[in-house]
Amino acid sequence: MRYLTAGESHGPRLTAIIEGVPAGLPLTAEDINKDLKRRQGGYGRGGRMKIESDQVEITAGVRHGKTTGAPITLNVTNKDHQKWLEIMAVEDIEDRLKTKRKITHPRPGHADLVGGMKYRFDDLRNSLERSSARETTMRVAVGAVAKRILAELDIEIANHVVVFGGKEIDVPDGLTVDQIKELAQQSEISVVNQDREQEIKDYIDQIKKEGDTIGGVVETIVGGVPAGLGSFVQWDTKLDAKLAQAVVSINAFKGVEFGVGFQAGYRKGSEVMDEILWNEEEGYTRRTNNLGGFEGGMTNGQPVVVRGVMKPIPTLYKPLMSVDIETHEPYKATVERSDPTALPAAGVVMESVVATVMAQEILDKFSSDNLEELKAAVAAHRDYVKHF
Ligand SMILES: Cc1cc2nc3c(=O)[nH]c(=O)nc-3n(C[C@H](O)[C@H](O)[C@H](O)COP(=O)(O)O)c2cc1C
C-alpha cells in the first residue's frame, strides 16, 4: 500500500490517493470523518478549527460500501478557501494583488526561509502553504483507512499524551489498549489520568495569556500485533526504523523512542531485556515489554509502544525576531495562525501514521488482493508462531 497527499493550507482542497488496499474492505466516509473530527479537537485550539469541520469525499476505489482494490481517492474541501480565492488563485493575477498576504518576514521554526532559499521564492507563502500542518489532515484520512484494515485483523491502536509542556502525566499500570483509547478520548487533552486534567488546562490557559506555546510527548500503542512484521535482513526493512521515519515526518515531531527508549542508556541489560515465556493459550509472551515490541527490527508479538516528542508550536502571538528578506532589516516574524498547543491533535496524527506503516507492512508480508484472503493468511501465521 502506498499513498501520496497533495494540497495547500488555503487552496481549494486536500487530496490523497491510496493504492494497494485489499478489495472487500467495508469503508464509509464516516469511518474517516470521525478521525478528522478528532484531529480538529483538543483543548487549546481555536480559530480555524471552528471554521473547518472537515468532511471527506471518497471519489474512487469504493463501490457499494466496499473497496474494489482500485486506487482510493480522498478529498477534503478547505472551506476557508473562499476567503483566499485571489491569494491562492491557480491563474496568474495582477501584480498589485500579488502582494496581498505576501510573506517576507519568515517565521523561525518554520519552513518559510529555507523553503524560499531552496525554491527561489520571493513570497514565502509558497513555503508556508504546503509545509503547513494542514497537510496532516490527509495523513489522518489515510490512517483511518489503515485502521479499518487493522481492525479487521483485531489489531487495536490508541494514543495518549504523556508529557505536556514538561509536566509528566503518571499513567496507571496495566491499562489495555482499549482502556487507554477510551480514557484518552474522554479527555479534552488526551490524557488517561483525569486527576491531572484541570491542572494541565489551567497551564495551557496561562501559556496562551503569555503569548507562548508548549509541546510534549505522545505515546501510541498498538495491540494484537503478530510477531514477525519487518525484517533484520536490510537496513530499510526494519519496521521500527520505518515507524521512526513516519513519526518524525509529522510537522514539529523531533524524536522517537520505543518502549523504555532513551532510558535504555541509563539501565543495565538485566533491567532492559524482556524474558521469554510460553503458555498454551497465548504462545510466546514476555515478562516485561521494555523494548516496546521490537527485536531485530521485527515485531515480537508484544504491543508496539512508540513515543514521539513534539516541539512547541513555532508561531508565537508574541512574535520572535526575524529579518525582512527584501531589505535584510530586522523585523518581527509574520503571525499566520497559532494555538498554545496542538498536542492532542498531533496525537491523532501520530496514531494515524503509525497505523499506516503497520498496515503497509502487513499488506507487504501477506497475500492481500482481497480482505478474506488477508484474514486467512494472518490467522494461519498467528497459529504458526504460537506453536513455533
Ligand atoms: C496537528 C499540528 C498542528 C499544528 N499547528 C500549528 C499552528 O497552528 N501554528 C504553527 O505555527 N505551527 C503548527 N504546527 C507545527 C508546524 O507545522 C511545524 O512546526 C512546521 O511545519 C515546521 O516543521 P518542523 O517543526 O517539523 O521543522 C502544527 C503541527 C501539528 C502536528
XYZ file of C-alpha atoms and ligand atoms in Angstrom:
419
model
C 0.000 0.000 0.000
C 1.389 3.386 -0.953
C -0.066 6.878 -0.905
C 0.601 10.487 -1.771
C -1.020 13.633 -0.434
C -1.463 16.981 -2.212
C -2.968 20.335 -1.347
C -2.184 23.707 0.194
C -3.348 25.066 3.530
C -5.624 27.684 1.899
C -6.073 26.001 -1.503
C -9.406 24.629 -2.705
C -8.946 21.125 -1.342
C -6.625 18.467 0.052
C -6.306 15.125 -1.717
C -4.826 11.685 -1.077
C -4.561 8.696 -3.396
C -4.009 5.313 -1.759
C -3.108 2.269 -3.791
C -2.909 -1.332 -2.600
C -5.860 -1.555 -0.211
C -7.371 -5.070 -0.453
C -10.728 -5.461 -2.193
C -13.736 -6.177 0.004
C -12.875 -3.865 2.928
C -16.015 -2.148 4.268
C -15.293 1.596 4.163
C -17.519 4.667 4.605
C -16.840 8.408 4.694
C -17.958 8.302 8.336
C -15.054 5.950 9.231
C -12.719 8.727 8.092
C -14.733 11.753 9.298
C -14.674 10.643 12.906
C -10.866 10.763 12.933
C -10.815 14.075 11.031
C -13.012 15.467 13.798
C -10.645 14.139 16.480
C -7.725 15.885 14.709
C -9.574 19.177 14.903
C -10.361 18.895 18.599
C -8.388 19.167 21.809
C -8.163 21.872 24.428
C -6.204 24.955 23.420
C -7.207 25.062 19.759
C -9.340 27.782 18.254
C -9.908 29.933 15.190
C -9.655 27.910 12.045
C -10.511 24.632 13.761
C -14.014 26.011 14.273
C -14.363 27.149 10.624
C -13.111 23.935 9.115
C -15.239 20.964 10.328
C -13.539 18.613 7.827
C -15.566 16.127 5.792
C -14.055 13.642 3.365
C -15.407 12.873 -0.086
C -14.409 9.466 -1.482
C -14.286 9.735 -5.278
C -12.640 6.458 -6.357
C -11.936 2.907 -5.256
C -15.064 2.247 -3.173
C -18.336 0.872 -4.506
C -21.475 -0.019 -2.550
C -19.643 0.419 0.762
C -16.635 -1.792 -0.017
C -13.210 -1.196 -1.513
C -12.661 -2.620 -5.002
C -8.853 -2.917 -4.934
C -8.560 0.114 -7.245
C -6.773 3.287 -6.042
C -8.861 5.142 -3.452
C -9.108 8.923 -3.797
C -9.952 11.027 -0.754
C -10.766 14.752 -0.927
C -11.303 17.303 1.823
C -12.545 20.775 0.850
C -10.895 23.738 2.572
C -13.981 25.784 3.468
C -11.708 28.720 4.284
C -10.543 28.839 0.634
C -13.472 31.102 -0.287
C -11.645 33.937 1.544
C -8.401 33.205 -0.327
C -9.630 32.975 -3.921
C -7.234 35.601 -5.311
C -4.330 34.925 -2.993
C -4.409 31.207 -3.840
C -5.572 31.515 -7.466
C -4.126 28.965 -9.889
C -4.235 31.504 -12.739
C -1.854 34.454 -12.805
C -3.275 37.651 -11.260
C -2.462 41.400 -11.412
C 0.826 42.299 -9.725
C -0.830 44.715 -7.230
C -2.971 41.811 -5.905
C 0.028 39.509 -5.551
C 1.345 41.462 -2.571
C -1.804 40.751 -0.532
C -0.715 38.419 2.301
C 2.763 38.201 0.751
C 5.236 36.911 3.338
C 8.700 38.452 3.575
C 9.253 38.060 7.354
C 9.991 34.326 7.781
C 8.786 32.653 10.980
C 11.572 30.957 12.999
C 10.927 27.216 13.401
C 9.006 27.008 10.104
C 9.928 26.064 6.528
C 9.412 29.694 5.374
C 13.012 30.909 4.994
C 14.799 27.739 3.913
C 11.962 26.814 1.544
C 12.347 30.256 -0.038
C 16.110 29.768 -0.461
C 15.671 26.306 -1.918
C 12.847 27.009 -4.395
C 13.798 30.676 -5.002
C 10.517 32.241 -3.834
C 10.158 35.978 -3.302
C 6.853 35.280 -1.493
C 7.420 32.862 1.379
C 3.714 31.982 1.339
C 4.712 29.342 -1.216
C 6.712 27.587 1.533
C 4.066 28.125 4.179
C 1.109 26.809 2.238
C 2.450 23.304 1.631
C 4.617 22.909 4.744
C 1.650 23.779 6.990
C 0.350 21.061 9.316
C -2.934 21.324 7.420
C -1.386 18.528 5.291
C -1.700 16.183 8.269
C -5.465 16.148 7.593
C -4.788 13.746 4.723
C -2.417 11.636 6.793
C -5.239 11.196 9.272
C -7.631 10.313 6.419
C -5.196 7.688 5.066
C -4.613 6.436 8.627
C -8.360 5.949 9.082
C -8.360 3.591 6.079
C -5.320 1.784 7.531
C -7.131 1.462 10.858
C -10.091 -0.165 9.116
C -7.682 -2.834 7.781
C -6.083 -3.302 11.219
C -9.480 -3.557 12.946
C -10.463 -6.431 10.608
C -7.337 -8.219 11.866
C -8.119 -7.485 15.557
C -5.249 -5.010 15.813
C -6.136 -2.039 18.033
C -4.364 1.303 18.268
C -4.567 4.176 20.757
C -2.632 7.323 21.643
C -2.364 9.479 24.727
C -0.287 12.421 25.857
C 2.345 11.502 28.481
C 4.179 14.839 28.830
C 2.504 18.238 28.456
C 4.946 21.155 28.328
C 7.328 19.436 30.759
C 4.547 18.166 33.039
C 4.698 14.364 33.183
C 1.388 12.501 33.348
C 1.626 9.458 35.613
C -0.050 6.569 33.803
C -1.730 3.835 35.918
C -0.106 0.391 35.383
C -1.747 -2.403 33.402
C -4.133 -0.410 31.165
C -5.204 -2.255 27.998
C -5.090 -0.577 24.562
C -8.902 -0.295 24.673
C -8.852 1.319 28.112
C -6.191 3.828 27.022
C -8.254 4.636 23.943
C -11.427 5.159 25.954
C -9.837 7.261 28.710
C -7.806 9.430 26.306
C -10.795 10.038 24.048
C -12.885 11.179 27.022
C -10.219 13.740 27.931
C -10.019 17.136 26.186
C -6.240 16.913 26.463
C -5.877 13.190 25.618
C -4.549 12.094 28.989
C -5.509 8.860 30.744
C -5.173 10.347 34.230
C -8.216 12.550 34.815
C -6.782 13.853 38.109
C -4.325 15.956 36.071
C -6.854 17.351 33.565
C -7.710 20.669 35.233
C -4.123 21.479 36.189
C -2.960 20.991 32.576
C -5.853 23.013 31.136
C -5.043 25.876 33.531
C -1.430 25.672 32.386
C -2.479 25.861 28.715
C -4.590 28.962 29.540
C -1.616 30.555 31.277
C 0.684 29.841 28.294
C -1.904 31.367 25.959
C -2.058 34.545 28.068
C 1.726 34.771 27.887
C 1.517 34.577 24.053
C 3.699 31.462 24.222
C 3.401 27.790 23.205
C 4.209 24.310 24.574
C 4.926 20.880 23.088
C 5.209 17.492 24.749
C 5.367 13.742 24.277
C 2.688 11.461 22.790
C 2.607 7.688 23.191
C 0.985 5.389 20.630
C 0.295 1.744 21.452
C -0.645 -0.988 19.010
C -2.086 -4.194 20.466
C -2.755 -7.571 18.825
C 0.289 -7.252 16.541
C 1.508 -10.576 15.078
C 5.192 -11.453 15.637
C 7.483 -11.257 12.615
C 6.485 -8.000 10.877
C 9.550 -6.208 9.494
C 12.932 -7.816 8.928
C 16.549 -7.725 10.088
C 17.982 -8.556 6.635
C 18.462 -4.987 5.367
C 18.585 -1.520 6.977
C 15.489 -0.335 5.172
C 13.382 -3.380 6.001
C 13.459 -2.785 9.770
C 9.951 -1.890 10.876
C 10.951 0.161 13.928
C 13.065 2.312 11.584
C 10.105 2.787 9.217
C 7.926 3.846 12.138
C 10.611 6.270 13.325
C 10.673 7.934 9.919
C 6.894 8.182 9.789
C 6.695 9.774 13.240
C 9.488 12.302 12.629
C 7.818 13.192 9.321
C 4.922 14.716 11.279
C 5.244 18.511 11.473
C 7.050 19.558 14.669
C 7.978 15.987 15.760
C 11.643 15.899 16.704
C 12.341 12.471 18.205
C 11.071 8.931 18.654
C 11.604 6.156 21.168
C 10.357 2.590 21.544
C 9.469 1.085 24.927
C 11.849 2.447 27.571
C 13.627 4.240 24.701
C 16.338 6.671 25.827
C 16.086 5.284 29.372
C 17.912 2.212 27.999
C 21.049 4.337 28.108
C 20.728 4.609 31.884
C 19.867 0.983 32.736
C 21.697 -2.373 32.952
C 20.938 -5.169 30.461
C 19.051 -7.100 33.139
C 16.732 -4.083 33.507
C 16.027 -3.776 29.789
C 15.701 -7.187 28.037
C 12.307 -8.877 28.112
C 12.489 -12.500 29.308
C 10.734 -15.067 27.106
C 7.800 -17.166 28.390
C 5.403 -19.618 26.695
C 1.920 -20.870 27.544
C -0.654 -22.940 25.660
C -3.225 -20.137 25.374
C -1.011 -17.242 24.177
C 2.089 -18.980 22.827
C 5.233 -16.869 23.323
C 4.926 -13.908 25.703
C 7.346 -11.713 27.689
C 7.732 -10.953 31.367
C 8.057 -7.231 30.527
C 7.773 -5.060 27.398
C 10.726 -2.715 27.894
C 11.719 -2.923 24.229
C 8.309 -1.733 23.053
C 7.515 -4.823 20.962
C 10.643 -4.837 18.751
C 13.692 -7.099 18.458
C 15.918 -7.023 15.379
C 13.645 -4.594 13.539
C 10.761 -7.098 13.813
C 7.650 -7.155 15.945
C 7.918 -9.770 18.703
C 4.197 -10.108 19.397
C 4.150 -7.700 22.338
C 2.274 -4.408 21.993
C 4.194 -1.850 19.936
C 4.876 1.145 22.195
C 6.239 4.206 20.427
C 6.667 7.739 21.757
C 7.156 10.916 19.771
C 8.233 14.321 21.021
C 6.623 17.440 19.558
C 8.365 20.797 19.812
C 6.270 23.804 20.912
C 4.259 25.398 18.085
C 6.699 27.823 16.415
C 4.324 30.729 15.670
C 4.075 32.907 18.751
C 1.489 35.672 19.230
C 4.360 37.451 20.972
C 6.383 37.176 17.728
C 10.059 36.265 17.622
C 12.563 38.401 15.753
C 13.265 37.730 12.102
C 14.690 39.544 9.075
C 12.882 41.034 6.054
C 14.132 39.059 3.037
C 13.869 42.128 0.751
C 15.720 44.673 2.940
C 17.605 42.387 5.382
C 16.337 44.711 8.144
C 15.283 43.142 11.471
C 11.507 42.640 11.751
C 9.021 40.718 13.859
C 8.094 37.364 12.276
C 4.760 37.021 10.456
C 1.962 35.528 12.564
C -0.189 33.299 10.357
C -2.082 31.308 12.965
C -1.239 29.716 16.245
C -2.517 27.962 19.347
C -0.805 27.488 22.718
C -0.578 23.779 21.886
C -1.791 21.232 19.315
C -0.566 18.173 21.210
C -3.882 16.240 21.405
C -4.408 16.784 17.648
C -0.815 15.769 16.954
C -1.500 12.551 18.880
C -4.258 11.709 16.384
C -1.800 12.347 13.542
C 0.809 10.128 15.190
C -1.708 7.313 15.724
C -2.647 7.631 12.032
C 0.885 7.447 10.643
C 1.749 4.520 12.925
C -1.422 2.694 11.779
C -0.494 3.374 8.151
C 3.020 1.927 8.465
C 1.729 -1.123 10.349
C -0.935 -1.753 7.692
C 1.629 -1.281 4.895
C 3.897 -3.879 6.478
C 1.056 -6.375 6.905
C -0.055 -5.931 3.288
C 3.553 -6.410 2.156
C 4.010 -9.630 4.093
C 0.686 -11.356 3.497
C -1.324 -12.250 0.433
C -3.798 -9.371 0.261
C -5.711 -8.895 -3.012
C -8.885 -9.471 -1.045
C -9.717 -8.941 2.647
C -10.816 -12.557 3.240
C -7.546 -13.816 1.736
C -5.616 -11.449 4.025
C -7.536 -12.505 7.127
C -6.906 -16.201 6.406
C -3.175 -15.565 5.843
C -2.798 -13.588 9.095
C -4.753 -16.215 11.070
C -2.528 -19.018 9.690
C 0.601 -17.046 10.594
C -0.641 -16.367 14.136
C -1.313 -20.063 14.605
C 2.140 -20.972 13.301
C 4.062 -18.572 15.578
C 2.043 -19.632 18.627
C 3.241 -23.229 18.277
C 6.713 -22.454 16.936
C -1.505 18.945 14.410
C -0.498 20.047 14.253
C -0.923 21.381 14.269
C -0.011 22.413 14.135
N -0.467 23.704 14.176
C 0.409 24.730 14.057
C -0.063 26.089 14.153
O -1.236 26.360 14.331
N 0.868 27.060 14.034
C 2.193 26.807 13.856
O 2.984 27.718 13.775
N 2.663 25.529 13.766
C 1.798 24.491 13.872
N 2.273 23.187 13.794
C 3.725 22.930 13.644
C 4.295 23.320 12.281
O 3.501 22.834 11.226
C 5.744 22.832 12.117
O 6.493 23.154 13.237
C 6.381 23.449 10.885
O 5.710 22.969 9.726
C 7.899 23.214 10.733
O 8.180 21.860 10.654
P 9.209 21.167 11.691
O 8.778 21.669 13.067
O 8.970 19.704 11.552
O 10.586 21.617 11.347
C 1.376 22.126 13.958
C 1.798 20.781 13.922
C 0.883 19.741 14.072
C 1.340 18.321 14.064
